[in-house]
GROMACS .gro file of C-alpha atoms in nm:
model
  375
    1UNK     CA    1  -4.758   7.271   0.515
    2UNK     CA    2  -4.439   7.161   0.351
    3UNK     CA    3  -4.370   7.347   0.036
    4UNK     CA    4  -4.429   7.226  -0.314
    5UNK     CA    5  -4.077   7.225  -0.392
    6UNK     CA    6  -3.926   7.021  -0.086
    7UNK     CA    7  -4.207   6.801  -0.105
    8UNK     CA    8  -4.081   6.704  -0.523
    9UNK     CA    9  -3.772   6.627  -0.354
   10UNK     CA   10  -3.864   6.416  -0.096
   11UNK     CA   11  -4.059   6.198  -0.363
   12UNK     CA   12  -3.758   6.220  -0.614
   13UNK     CA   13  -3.537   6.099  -0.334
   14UNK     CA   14  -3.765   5.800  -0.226
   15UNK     CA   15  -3.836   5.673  -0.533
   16UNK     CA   16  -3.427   5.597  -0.614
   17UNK     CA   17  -3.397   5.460  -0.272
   18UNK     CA   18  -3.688   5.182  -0.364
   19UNK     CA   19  -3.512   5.174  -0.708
   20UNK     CA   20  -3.171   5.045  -0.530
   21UNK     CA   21  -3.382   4.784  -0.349
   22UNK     CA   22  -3.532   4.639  -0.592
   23UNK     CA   23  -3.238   4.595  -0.837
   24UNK     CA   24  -3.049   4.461  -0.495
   25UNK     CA   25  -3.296   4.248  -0.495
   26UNK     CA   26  -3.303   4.100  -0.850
   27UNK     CA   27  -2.926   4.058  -0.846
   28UNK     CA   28  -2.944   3.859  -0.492
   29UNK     CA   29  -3.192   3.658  -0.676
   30UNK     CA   30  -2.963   3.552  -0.941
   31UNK     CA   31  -2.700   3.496  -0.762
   32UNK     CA   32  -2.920   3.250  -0.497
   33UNK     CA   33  -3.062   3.026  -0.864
   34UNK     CA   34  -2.648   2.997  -0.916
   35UNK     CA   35  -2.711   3.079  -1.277
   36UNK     CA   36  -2.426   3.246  -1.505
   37UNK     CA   37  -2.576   3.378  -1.826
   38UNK     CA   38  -2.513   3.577  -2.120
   39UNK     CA   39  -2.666   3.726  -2.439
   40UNK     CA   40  -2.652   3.551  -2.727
   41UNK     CA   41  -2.451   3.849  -2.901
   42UNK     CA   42  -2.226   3.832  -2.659
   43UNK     CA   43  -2.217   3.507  -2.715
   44UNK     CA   44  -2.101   3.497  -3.041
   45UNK     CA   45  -1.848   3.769  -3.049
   46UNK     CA   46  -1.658   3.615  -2.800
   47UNK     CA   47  -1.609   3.345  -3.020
   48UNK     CA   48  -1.797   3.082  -2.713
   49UNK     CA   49  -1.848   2.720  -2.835
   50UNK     CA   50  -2.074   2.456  -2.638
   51UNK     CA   51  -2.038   2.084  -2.739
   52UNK     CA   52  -2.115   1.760  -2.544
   53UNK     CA   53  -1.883   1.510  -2.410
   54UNK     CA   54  -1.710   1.250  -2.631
   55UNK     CA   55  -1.603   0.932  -2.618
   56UNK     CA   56  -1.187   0.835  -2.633
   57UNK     CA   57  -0.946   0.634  -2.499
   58UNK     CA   58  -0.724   0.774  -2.225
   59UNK     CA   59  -0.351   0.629  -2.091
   60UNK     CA   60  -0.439   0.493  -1.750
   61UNK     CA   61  -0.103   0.655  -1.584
   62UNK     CA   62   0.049   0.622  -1.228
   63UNK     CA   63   0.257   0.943  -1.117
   64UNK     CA   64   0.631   0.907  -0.985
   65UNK     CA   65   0.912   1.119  -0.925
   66UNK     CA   66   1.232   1.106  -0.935
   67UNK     CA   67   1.579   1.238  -1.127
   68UNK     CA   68   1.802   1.219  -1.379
   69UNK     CA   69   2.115   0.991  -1.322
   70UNK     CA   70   2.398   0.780  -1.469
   71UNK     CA   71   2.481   0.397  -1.354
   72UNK     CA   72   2.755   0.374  -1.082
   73UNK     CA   73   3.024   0.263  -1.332
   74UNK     CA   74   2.978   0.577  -1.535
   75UNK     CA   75   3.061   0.818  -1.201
   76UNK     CA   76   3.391   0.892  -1.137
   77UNK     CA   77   3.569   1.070  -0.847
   78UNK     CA   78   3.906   1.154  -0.877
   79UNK     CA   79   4.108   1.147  -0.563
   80UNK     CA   80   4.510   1.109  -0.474
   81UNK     CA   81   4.591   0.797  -0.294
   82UNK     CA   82   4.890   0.998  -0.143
   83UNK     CA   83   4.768   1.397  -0.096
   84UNK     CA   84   4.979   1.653  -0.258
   85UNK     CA   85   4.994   2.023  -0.369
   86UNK     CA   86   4.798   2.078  -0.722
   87UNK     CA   87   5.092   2.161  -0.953
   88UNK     CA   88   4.909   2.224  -1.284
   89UNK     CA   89   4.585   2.158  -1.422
   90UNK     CA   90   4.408   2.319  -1.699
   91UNK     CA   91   4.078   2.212  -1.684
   92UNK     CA   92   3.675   2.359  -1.579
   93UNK     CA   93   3.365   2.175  -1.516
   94UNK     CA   94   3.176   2.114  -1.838
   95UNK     CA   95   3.504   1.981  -2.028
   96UNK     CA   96   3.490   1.677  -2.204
   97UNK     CA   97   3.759   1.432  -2.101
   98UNK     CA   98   3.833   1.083  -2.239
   99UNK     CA   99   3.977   0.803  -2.016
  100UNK     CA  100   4.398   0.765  -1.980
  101UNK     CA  101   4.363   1.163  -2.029
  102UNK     CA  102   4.607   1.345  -1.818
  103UNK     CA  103   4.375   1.585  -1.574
  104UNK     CA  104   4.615   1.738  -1.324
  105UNK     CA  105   4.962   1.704  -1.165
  106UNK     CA  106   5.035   1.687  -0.771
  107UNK     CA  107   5.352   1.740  -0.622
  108UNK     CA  108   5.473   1.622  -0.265
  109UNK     CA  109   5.868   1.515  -0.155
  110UNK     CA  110   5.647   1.195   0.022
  111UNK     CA  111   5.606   1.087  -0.342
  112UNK     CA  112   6.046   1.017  -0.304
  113UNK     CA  113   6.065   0.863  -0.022
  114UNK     CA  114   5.833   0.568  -0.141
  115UNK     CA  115   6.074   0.589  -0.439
  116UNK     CA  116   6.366   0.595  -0.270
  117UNK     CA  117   6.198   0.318   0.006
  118UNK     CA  118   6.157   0.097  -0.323
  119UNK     CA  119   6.472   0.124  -0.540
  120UNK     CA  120   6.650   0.033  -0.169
  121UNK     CA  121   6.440  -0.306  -0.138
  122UNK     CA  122   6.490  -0.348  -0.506
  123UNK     CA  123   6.843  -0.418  -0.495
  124UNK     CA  124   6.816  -0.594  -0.161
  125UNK     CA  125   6.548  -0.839  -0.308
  126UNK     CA  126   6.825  -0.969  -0.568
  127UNK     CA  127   7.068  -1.029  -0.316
  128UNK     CA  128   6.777  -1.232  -0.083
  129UNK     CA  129   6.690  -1.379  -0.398
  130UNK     CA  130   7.015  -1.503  -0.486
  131UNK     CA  131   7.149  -1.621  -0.090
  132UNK     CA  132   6.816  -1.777  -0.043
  133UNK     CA  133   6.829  -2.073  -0.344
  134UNK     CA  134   7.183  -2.101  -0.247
  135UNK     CA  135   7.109  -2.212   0.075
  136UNK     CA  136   6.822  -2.438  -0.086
  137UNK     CA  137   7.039  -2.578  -0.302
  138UNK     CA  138   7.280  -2.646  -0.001
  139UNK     CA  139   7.019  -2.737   0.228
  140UNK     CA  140   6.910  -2.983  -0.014
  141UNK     CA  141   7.219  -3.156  -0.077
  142UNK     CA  142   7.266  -3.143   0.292
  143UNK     CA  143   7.559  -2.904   0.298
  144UNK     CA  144   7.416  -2.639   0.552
  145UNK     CA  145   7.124  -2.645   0.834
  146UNK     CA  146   6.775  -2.643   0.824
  147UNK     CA  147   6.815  -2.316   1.028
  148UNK     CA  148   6.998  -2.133   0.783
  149UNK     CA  149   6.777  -2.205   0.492
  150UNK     CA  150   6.450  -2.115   0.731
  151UNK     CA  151   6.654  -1.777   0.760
  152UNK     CA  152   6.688  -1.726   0.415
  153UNK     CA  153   6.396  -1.829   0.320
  154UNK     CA  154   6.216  -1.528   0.540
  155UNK     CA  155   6.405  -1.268   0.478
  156UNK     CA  156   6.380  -1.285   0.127
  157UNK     CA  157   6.002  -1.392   0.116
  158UNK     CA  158   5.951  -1.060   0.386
  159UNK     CA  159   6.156  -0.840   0.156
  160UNK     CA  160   5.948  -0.968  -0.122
  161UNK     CA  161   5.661  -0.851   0.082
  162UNK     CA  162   5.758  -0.506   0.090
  163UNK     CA  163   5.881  -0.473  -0.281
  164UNK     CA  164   5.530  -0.573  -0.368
  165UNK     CA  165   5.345  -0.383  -0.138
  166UNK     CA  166   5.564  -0.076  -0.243
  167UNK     CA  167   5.599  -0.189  -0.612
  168UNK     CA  168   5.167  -0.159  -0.585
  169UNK     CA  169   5.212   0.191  -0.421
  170UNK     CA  170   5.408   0.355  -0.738
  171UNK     CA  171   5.195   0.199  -0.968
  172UNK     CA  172   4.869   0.374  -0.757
  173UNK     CA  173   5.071   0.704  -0.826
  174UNK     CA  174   5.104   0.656  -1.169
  175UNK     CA  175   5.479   0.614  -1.125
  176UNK     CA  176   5.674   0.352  -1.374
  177UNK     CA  177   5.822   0.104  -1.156
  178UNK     CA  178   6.125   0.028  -1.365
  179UNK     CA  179   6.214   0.427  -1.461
  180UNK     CA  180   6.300   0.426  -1.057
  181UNK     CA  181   6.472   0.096  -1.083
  182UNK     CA  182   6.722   0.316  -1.358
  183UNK     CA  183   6.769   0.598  -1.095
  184UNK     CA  184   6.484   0.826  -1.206
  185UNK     CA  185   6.312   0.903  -0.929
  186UNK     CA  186   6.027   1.247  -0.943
  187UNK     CA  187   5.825   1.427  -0.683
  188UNK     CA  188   5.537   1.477  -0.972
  189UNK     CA  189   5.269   1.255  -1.007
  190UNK     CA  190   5.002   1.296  -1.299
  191UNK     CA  191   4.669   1.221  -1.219
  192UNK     CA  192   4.441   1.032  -1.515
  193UNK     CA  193   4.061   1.032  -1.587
  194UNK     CA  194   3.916   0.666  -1.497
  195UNK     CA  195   3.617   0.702  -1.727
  196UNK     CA  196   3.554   0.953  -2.032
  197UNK     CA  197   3.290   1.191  -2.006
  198UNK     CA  198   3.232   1.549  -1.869
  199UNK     CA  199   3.346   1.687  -1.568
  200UNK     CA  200   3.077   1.835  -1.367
  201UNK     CA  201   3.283   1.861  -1.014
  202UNK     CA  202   3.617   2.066  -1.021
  203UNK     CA  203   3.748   2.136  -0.682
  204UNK     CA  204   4.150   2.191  -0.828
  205UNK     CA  205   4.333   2.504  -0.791
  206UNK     CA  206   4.680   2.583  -0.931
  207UNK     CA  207   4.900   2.494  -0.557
  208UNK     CA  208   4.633   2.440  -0.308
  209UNK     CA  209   4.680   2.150  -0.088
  210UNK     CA  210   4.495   1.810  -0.157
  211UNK     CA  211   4.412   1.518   0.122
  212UNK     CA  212   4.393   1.201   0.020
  213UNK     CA  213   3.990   1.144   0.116
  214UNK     CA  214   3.949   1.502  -0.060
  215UNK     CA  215   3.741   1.473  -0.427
  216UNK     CA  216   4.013   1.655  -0.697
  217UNK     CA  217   3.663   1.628  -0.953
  218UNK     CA  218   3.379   1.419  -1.065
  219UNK     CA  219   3.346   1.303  -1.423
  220UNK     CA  220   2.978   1.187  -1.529
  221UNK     CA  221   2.919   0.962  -1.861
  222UNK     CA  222   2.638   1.151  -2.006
  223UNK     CA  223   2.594   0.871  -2.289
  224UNK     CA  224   2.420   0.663  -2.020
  225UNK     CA  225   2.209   0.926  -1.836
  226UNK     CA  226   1.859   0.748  -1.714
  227UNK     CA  227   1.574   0.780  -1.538
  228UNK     CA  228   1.562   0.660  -1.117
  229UNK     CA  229   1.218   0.701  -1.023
  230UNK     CA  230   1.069   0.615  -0.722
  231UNK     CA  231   0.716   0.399  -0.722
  232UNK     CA  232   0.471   0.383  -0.425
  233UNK     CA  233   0.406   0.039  -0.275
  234UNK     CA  234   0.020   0.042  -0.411
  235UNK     CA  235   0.105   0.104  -0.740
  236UNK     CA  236   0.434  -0.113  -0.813
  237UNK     CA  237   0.221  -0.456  -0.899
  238UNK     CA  238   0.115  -0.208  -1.216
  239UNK     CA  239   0.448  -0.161  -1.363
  240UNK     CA  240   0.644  -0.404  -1.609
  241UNK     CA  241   0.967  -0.366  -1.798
  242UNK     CA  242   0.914  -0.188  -2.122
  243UNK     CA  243   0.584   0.012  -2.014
  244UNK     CA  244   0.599   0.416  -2.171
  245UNK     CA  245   0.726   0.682  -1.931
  246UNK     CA  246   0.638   1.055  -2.013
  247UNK     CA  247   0.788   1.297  -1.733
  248UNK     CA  248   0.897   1.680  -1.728
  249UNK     CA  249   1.164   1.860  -1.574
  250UNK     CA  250   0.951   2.147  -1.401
  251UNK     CA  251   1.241   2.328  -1.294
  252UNK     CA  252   1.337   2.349  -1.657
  253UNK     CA  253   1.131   2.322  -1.920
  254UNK     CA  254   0.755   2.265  -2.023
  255UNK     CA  255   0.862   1.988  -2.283
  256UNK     CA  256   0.792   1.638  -2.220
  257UNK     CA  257   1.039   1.380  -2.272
  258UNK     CA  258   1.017   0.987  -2.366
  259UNK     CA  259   1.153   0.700  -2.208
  260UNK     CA  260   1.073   0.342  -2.098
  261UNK     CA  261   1.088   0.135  -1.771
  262UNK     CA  262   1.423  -0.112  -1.860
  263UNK     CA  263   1.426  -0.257  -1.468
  264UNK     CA  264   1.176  -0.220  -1.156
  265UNK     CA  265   1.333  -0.308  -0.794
  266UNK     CA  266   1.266  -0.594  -0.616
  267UNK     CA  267   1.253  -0.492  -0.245
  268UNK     CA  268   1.091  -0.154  -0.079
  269UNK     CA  269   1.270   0.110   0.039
  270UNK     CA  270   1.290   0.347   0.317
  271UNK     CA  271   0.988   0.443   0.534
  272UNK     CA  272   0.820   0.613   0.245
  273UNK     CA  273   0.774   0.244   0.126
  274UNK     CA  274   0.898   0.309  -0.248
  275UNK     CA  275   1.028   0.126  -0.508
  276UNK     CA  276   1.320   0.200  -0.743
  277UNK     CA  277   1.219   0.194  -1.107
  278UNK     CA  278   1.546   0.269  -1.375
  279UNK     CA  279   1.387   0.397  -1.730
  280UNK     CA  280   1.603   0.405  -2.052
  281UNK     CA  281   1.614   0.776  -2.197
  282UNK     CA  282   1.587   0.811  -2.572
  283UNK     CA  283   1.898   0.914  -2.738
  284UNK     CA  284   1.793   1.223  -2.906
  285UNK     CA  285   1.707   1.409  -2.613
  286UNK     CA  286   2.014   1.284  -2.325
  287UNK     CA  287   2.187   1.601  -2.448
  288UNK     CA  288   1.914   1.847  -2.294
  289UNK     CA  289   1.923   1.680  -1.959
  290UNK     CA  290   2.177   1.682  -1.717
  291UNK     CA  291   2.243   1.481  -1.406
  292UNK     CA  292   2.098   1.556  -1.105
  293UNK     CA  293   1.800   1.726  -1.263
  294UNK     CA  294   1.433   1.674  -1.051
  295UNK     CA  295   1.147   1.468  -1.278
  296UNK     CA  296   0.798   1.477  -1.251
  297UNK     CA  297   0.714   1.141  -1.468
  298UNK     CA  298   0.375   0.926  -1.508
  299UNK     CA  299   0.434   0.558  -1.599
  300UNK     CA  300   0.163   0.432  -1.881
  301UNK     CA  301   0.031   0.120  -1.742
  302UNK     CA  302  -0.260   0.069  -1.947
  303UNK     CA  303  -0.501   0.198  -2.163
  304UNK     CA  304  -0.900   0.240  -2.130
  305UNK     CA  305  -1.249   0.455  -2.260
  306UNK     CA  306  -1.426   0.724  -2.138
  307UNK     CA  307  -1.615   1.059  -2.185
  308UNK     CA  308  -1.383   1.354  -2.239
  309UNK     CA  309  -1.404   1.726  -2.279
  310UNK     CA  310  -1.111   2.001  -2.352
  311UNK     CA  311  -0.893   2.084  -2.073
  312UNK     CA  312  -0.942   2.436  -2.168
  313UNK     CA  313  -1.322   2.345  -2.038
  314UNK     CA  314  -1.254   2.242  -1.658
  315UNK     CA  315  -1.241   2.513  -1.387
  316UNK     CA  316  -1.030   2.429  -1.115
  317UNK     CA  317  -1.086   2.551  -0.753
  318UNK     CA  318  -0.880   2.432  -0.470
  319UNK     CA  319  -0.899   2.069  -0.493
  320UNK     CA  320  -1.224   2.104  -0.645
  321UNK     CA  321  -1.300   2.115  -1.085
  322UNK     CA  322  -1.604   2.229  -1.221
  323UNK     CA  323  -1.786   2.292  -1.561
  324UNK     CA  324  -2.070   2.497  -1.698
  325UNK     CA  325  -2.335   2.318  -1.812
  326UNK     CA  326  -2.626   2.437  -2.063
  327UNK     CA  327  -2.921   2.546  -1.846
  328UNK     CA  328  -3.140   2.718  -2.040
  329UNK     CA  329  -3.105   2.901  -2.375
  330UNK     CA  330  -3.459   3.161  -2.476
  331UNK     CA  331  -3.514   3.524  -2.520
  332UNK     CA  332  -3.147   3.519  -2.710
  333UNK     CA  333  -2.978   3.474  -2.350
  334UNK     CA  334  -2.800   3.129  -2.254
  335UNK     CA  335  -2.804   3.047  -1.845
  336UNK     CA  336  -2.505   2.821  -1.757
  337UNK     CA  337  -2.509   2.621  -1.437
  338UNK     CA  338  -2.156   2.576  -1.277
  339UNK     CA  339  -2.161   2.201  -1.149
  340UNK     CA  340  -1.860   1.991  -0.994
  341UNK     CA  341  -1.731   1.732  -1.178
  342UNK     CA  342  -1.514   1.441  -1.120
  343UNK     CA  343  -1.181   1.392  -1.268
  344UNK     CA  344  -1.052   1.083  -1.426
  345UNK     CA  345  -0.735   1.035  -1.661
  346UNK     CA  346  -0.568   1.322  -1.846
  347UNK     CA  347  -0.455   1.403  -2.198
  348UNK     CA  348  -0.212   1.733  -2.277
  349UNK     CA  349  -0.572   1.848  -2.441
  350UNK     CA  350  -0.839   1.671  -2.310
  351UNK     CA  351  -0.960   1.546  -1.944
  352UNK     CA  352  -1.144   1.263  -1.837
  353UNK     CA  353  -1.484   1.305  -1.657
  354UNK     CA  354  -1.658   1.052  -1.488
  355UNK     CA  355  -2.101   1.068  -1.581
  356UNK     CA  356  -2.337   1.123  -1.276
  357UNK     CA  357  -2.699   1.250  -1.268
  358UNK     CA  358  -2.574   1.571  -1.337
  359UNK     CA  359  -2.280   1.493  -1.641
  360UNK     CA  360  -2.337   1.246  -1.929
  361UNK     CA  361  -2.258   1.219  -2.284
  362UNK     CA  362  -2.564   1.410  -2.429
  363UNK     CA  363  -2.493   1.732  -2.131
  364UNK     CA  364  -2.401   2.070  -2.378
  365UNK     CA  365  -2.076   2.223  -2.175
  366UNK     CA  366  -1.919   2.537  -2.254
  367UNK     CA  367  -1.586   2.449  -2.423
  368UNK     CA  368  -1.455   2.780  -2.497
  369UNK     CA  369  -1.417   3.115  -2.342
  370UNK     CA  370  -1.498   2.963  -1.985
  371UNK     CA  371  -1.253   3.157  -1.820
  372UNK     CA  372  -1.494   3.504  -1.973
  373UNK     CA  373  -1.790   3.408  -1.766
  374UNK     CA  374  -1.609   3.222  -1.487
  375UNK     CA  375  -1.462   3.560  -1.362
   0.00000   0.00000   0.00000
């Protein structure tokens, strides 16, 4: 015979064992009904709220993205029709420049011998002038031959050719025309800002070389930043001029900004088959954006009604959303059923959700402290 003592043991030993089964059991068994619950003390203290789904109306919306830009005509880049070596400049990116302002100076000896190449056809071209209305007038009153006058004629209107053509070349420099017709000839150019605006390019350095296809700096109008946005092919027949745009910068900030659709393309483009929509930015806010900047932006199309409940309420899984519903509430202990739902339009605080034989507007939902049982 065992004794007494090992025997106690045995029993003490067995019983936990069937203990842990049973409670394995139970909690399998809850699990399997796919119920969530919790005492009503609990309840309370967390500060829970349940409340059915109610009736608004929601902006029907269509997603785009895009960027922040400015018009051609409000985009400047500076280049050198003749290239040069960057004499002085004093200026960085983010400087506000206004147009005729004096950005930089270049200096290269080519710069004289277009001078030089001028002010020598500029005192020919008087001389041509001069011989060839003589030998009109002469021609005319049959003093001389039709030869000579031909003669005249071209070389003057050839010489005239090249005073103009250089004549057009100083002016491109920035180089007064009639200061090298008095002798004063430079090998300095100044370089002038097309447009006013801020310079957001700067690619100058105190004597480094510059080609003549090379950008010197980019100057962007700012007062006319605006929205490109591109719109898929299904939803284009949706948008109008004048319709509400909402977007974000996500890179940037959380805040949402205001603007409107001012013009919607008229061809698709690309092989993403998109469509260019331009949106006017309010005025107040052009001075927190900056060009360039990536948009996330939904385009308010129209308006319509239907059952919502608090964003806070929606669990989202994957591609999947969800709610707890109501299921039973005795005994001081509420059972919550975690059902999918469908997703319509969205609010910053509320979400659509579309009724089915599980989700109408009498079902009780658990608005607040989802996330505590969700877990």
């Amino acid at each position: 015979m065992l004794p007494m003592k090992k025997i106690i043991y045995t029993l003490v030993i067995s019983s936990l064992l069937f203990a842990c089964k049973d409670s394995k059991t139970e909690e399998t068994t809850e699990k399997d009904n796919g119920l969530i619950t919790v005492s009503a003390a609990q309840f309370q203290s967390s500060g829970m709220e349940i409340a059915s789904p109610v009736e608004q109306d929601f902006d029907v919306t269509i997603s785009a993205s895009g960027r922040i830009d400015v018009p051609p005509q409000n985009r400047a880049q500076v280049t050198s029709f003749i290239g040069g070596y960057v004499k002085s400049t004093q200026l960085l990116v983010g400087d506000k420049v206004t147009k005729g302002q004096a950005l930089l100076t270049l200096e290269n000896t080519e710069y004289l011998d277009i001078q030089k190449d001028y002010l020598e056809v500029a005192e020919q071209i008087k001389y041509l002038k001069s011989e060839f209305e003589r030998q009109k007038t002469l021609y005319e009153e049959k003093i001389t031959s039709q030869k000579n006058y031909l003669k005249a004629e071209s070389e003057y209107r050839r010489t005239l050719g090249m005073y103009q053509s250089l004549r057009a070349k100083l002016q491109l420099l920035n180089i007064n025309p009639s200061n090298v017709e008095k002798g004063k000839l430079t090998s300095v150019v100044t370089i002038y800002a097309p447009i006013s605006g801020d310079i957001v390019i700067m690619n100058a350095n105190v004597g480094m070389p510059v080609a003549p296809s090379d950008v010197i700096l980019e100057i962007v109008d700012t007062n006319h930043l605006h929205l490109e946005l591109a719109i898929f092919e299904k939803d284009i027949l949706k948008v109008k001029v004048g319709q509400k745009i909402t977007f974000v910068v996500p890179e940037a900030s959380k805040e949402v900004f205001d603007a409107e659709v001012h013009l919607v393309g008229k061809s698709i483009e690309g092989t993403d088959r998109t469509i260019n929509v331009h949106g006017h930015l309010d005025d107040n806010i052009k001075q927190k954006l900056l060009t360039g900047m990536f948009v996330e932006a939904k385009i308010k199309t129209s308006s319509k009604k239907g059952l919502s409940i608090p964003a806070d309420a929606l669990i989202s899984e994957n591609t999947k959303n969800f709610v707890l519903l109501l299921n039973n509430e005795a005994n001081n202990i509420l059972s919550f059923k975690k059902v999918p739902v469908k997703v319509g339009e969205k609010s910053e605080q509320t979400v659509e959700i579309i009724p089915d034989n599980q989700i109408n507007a009498s079902s009780k939902i658990l608005i607040k402290g989802v996330f505590d049982l969700a877990e």
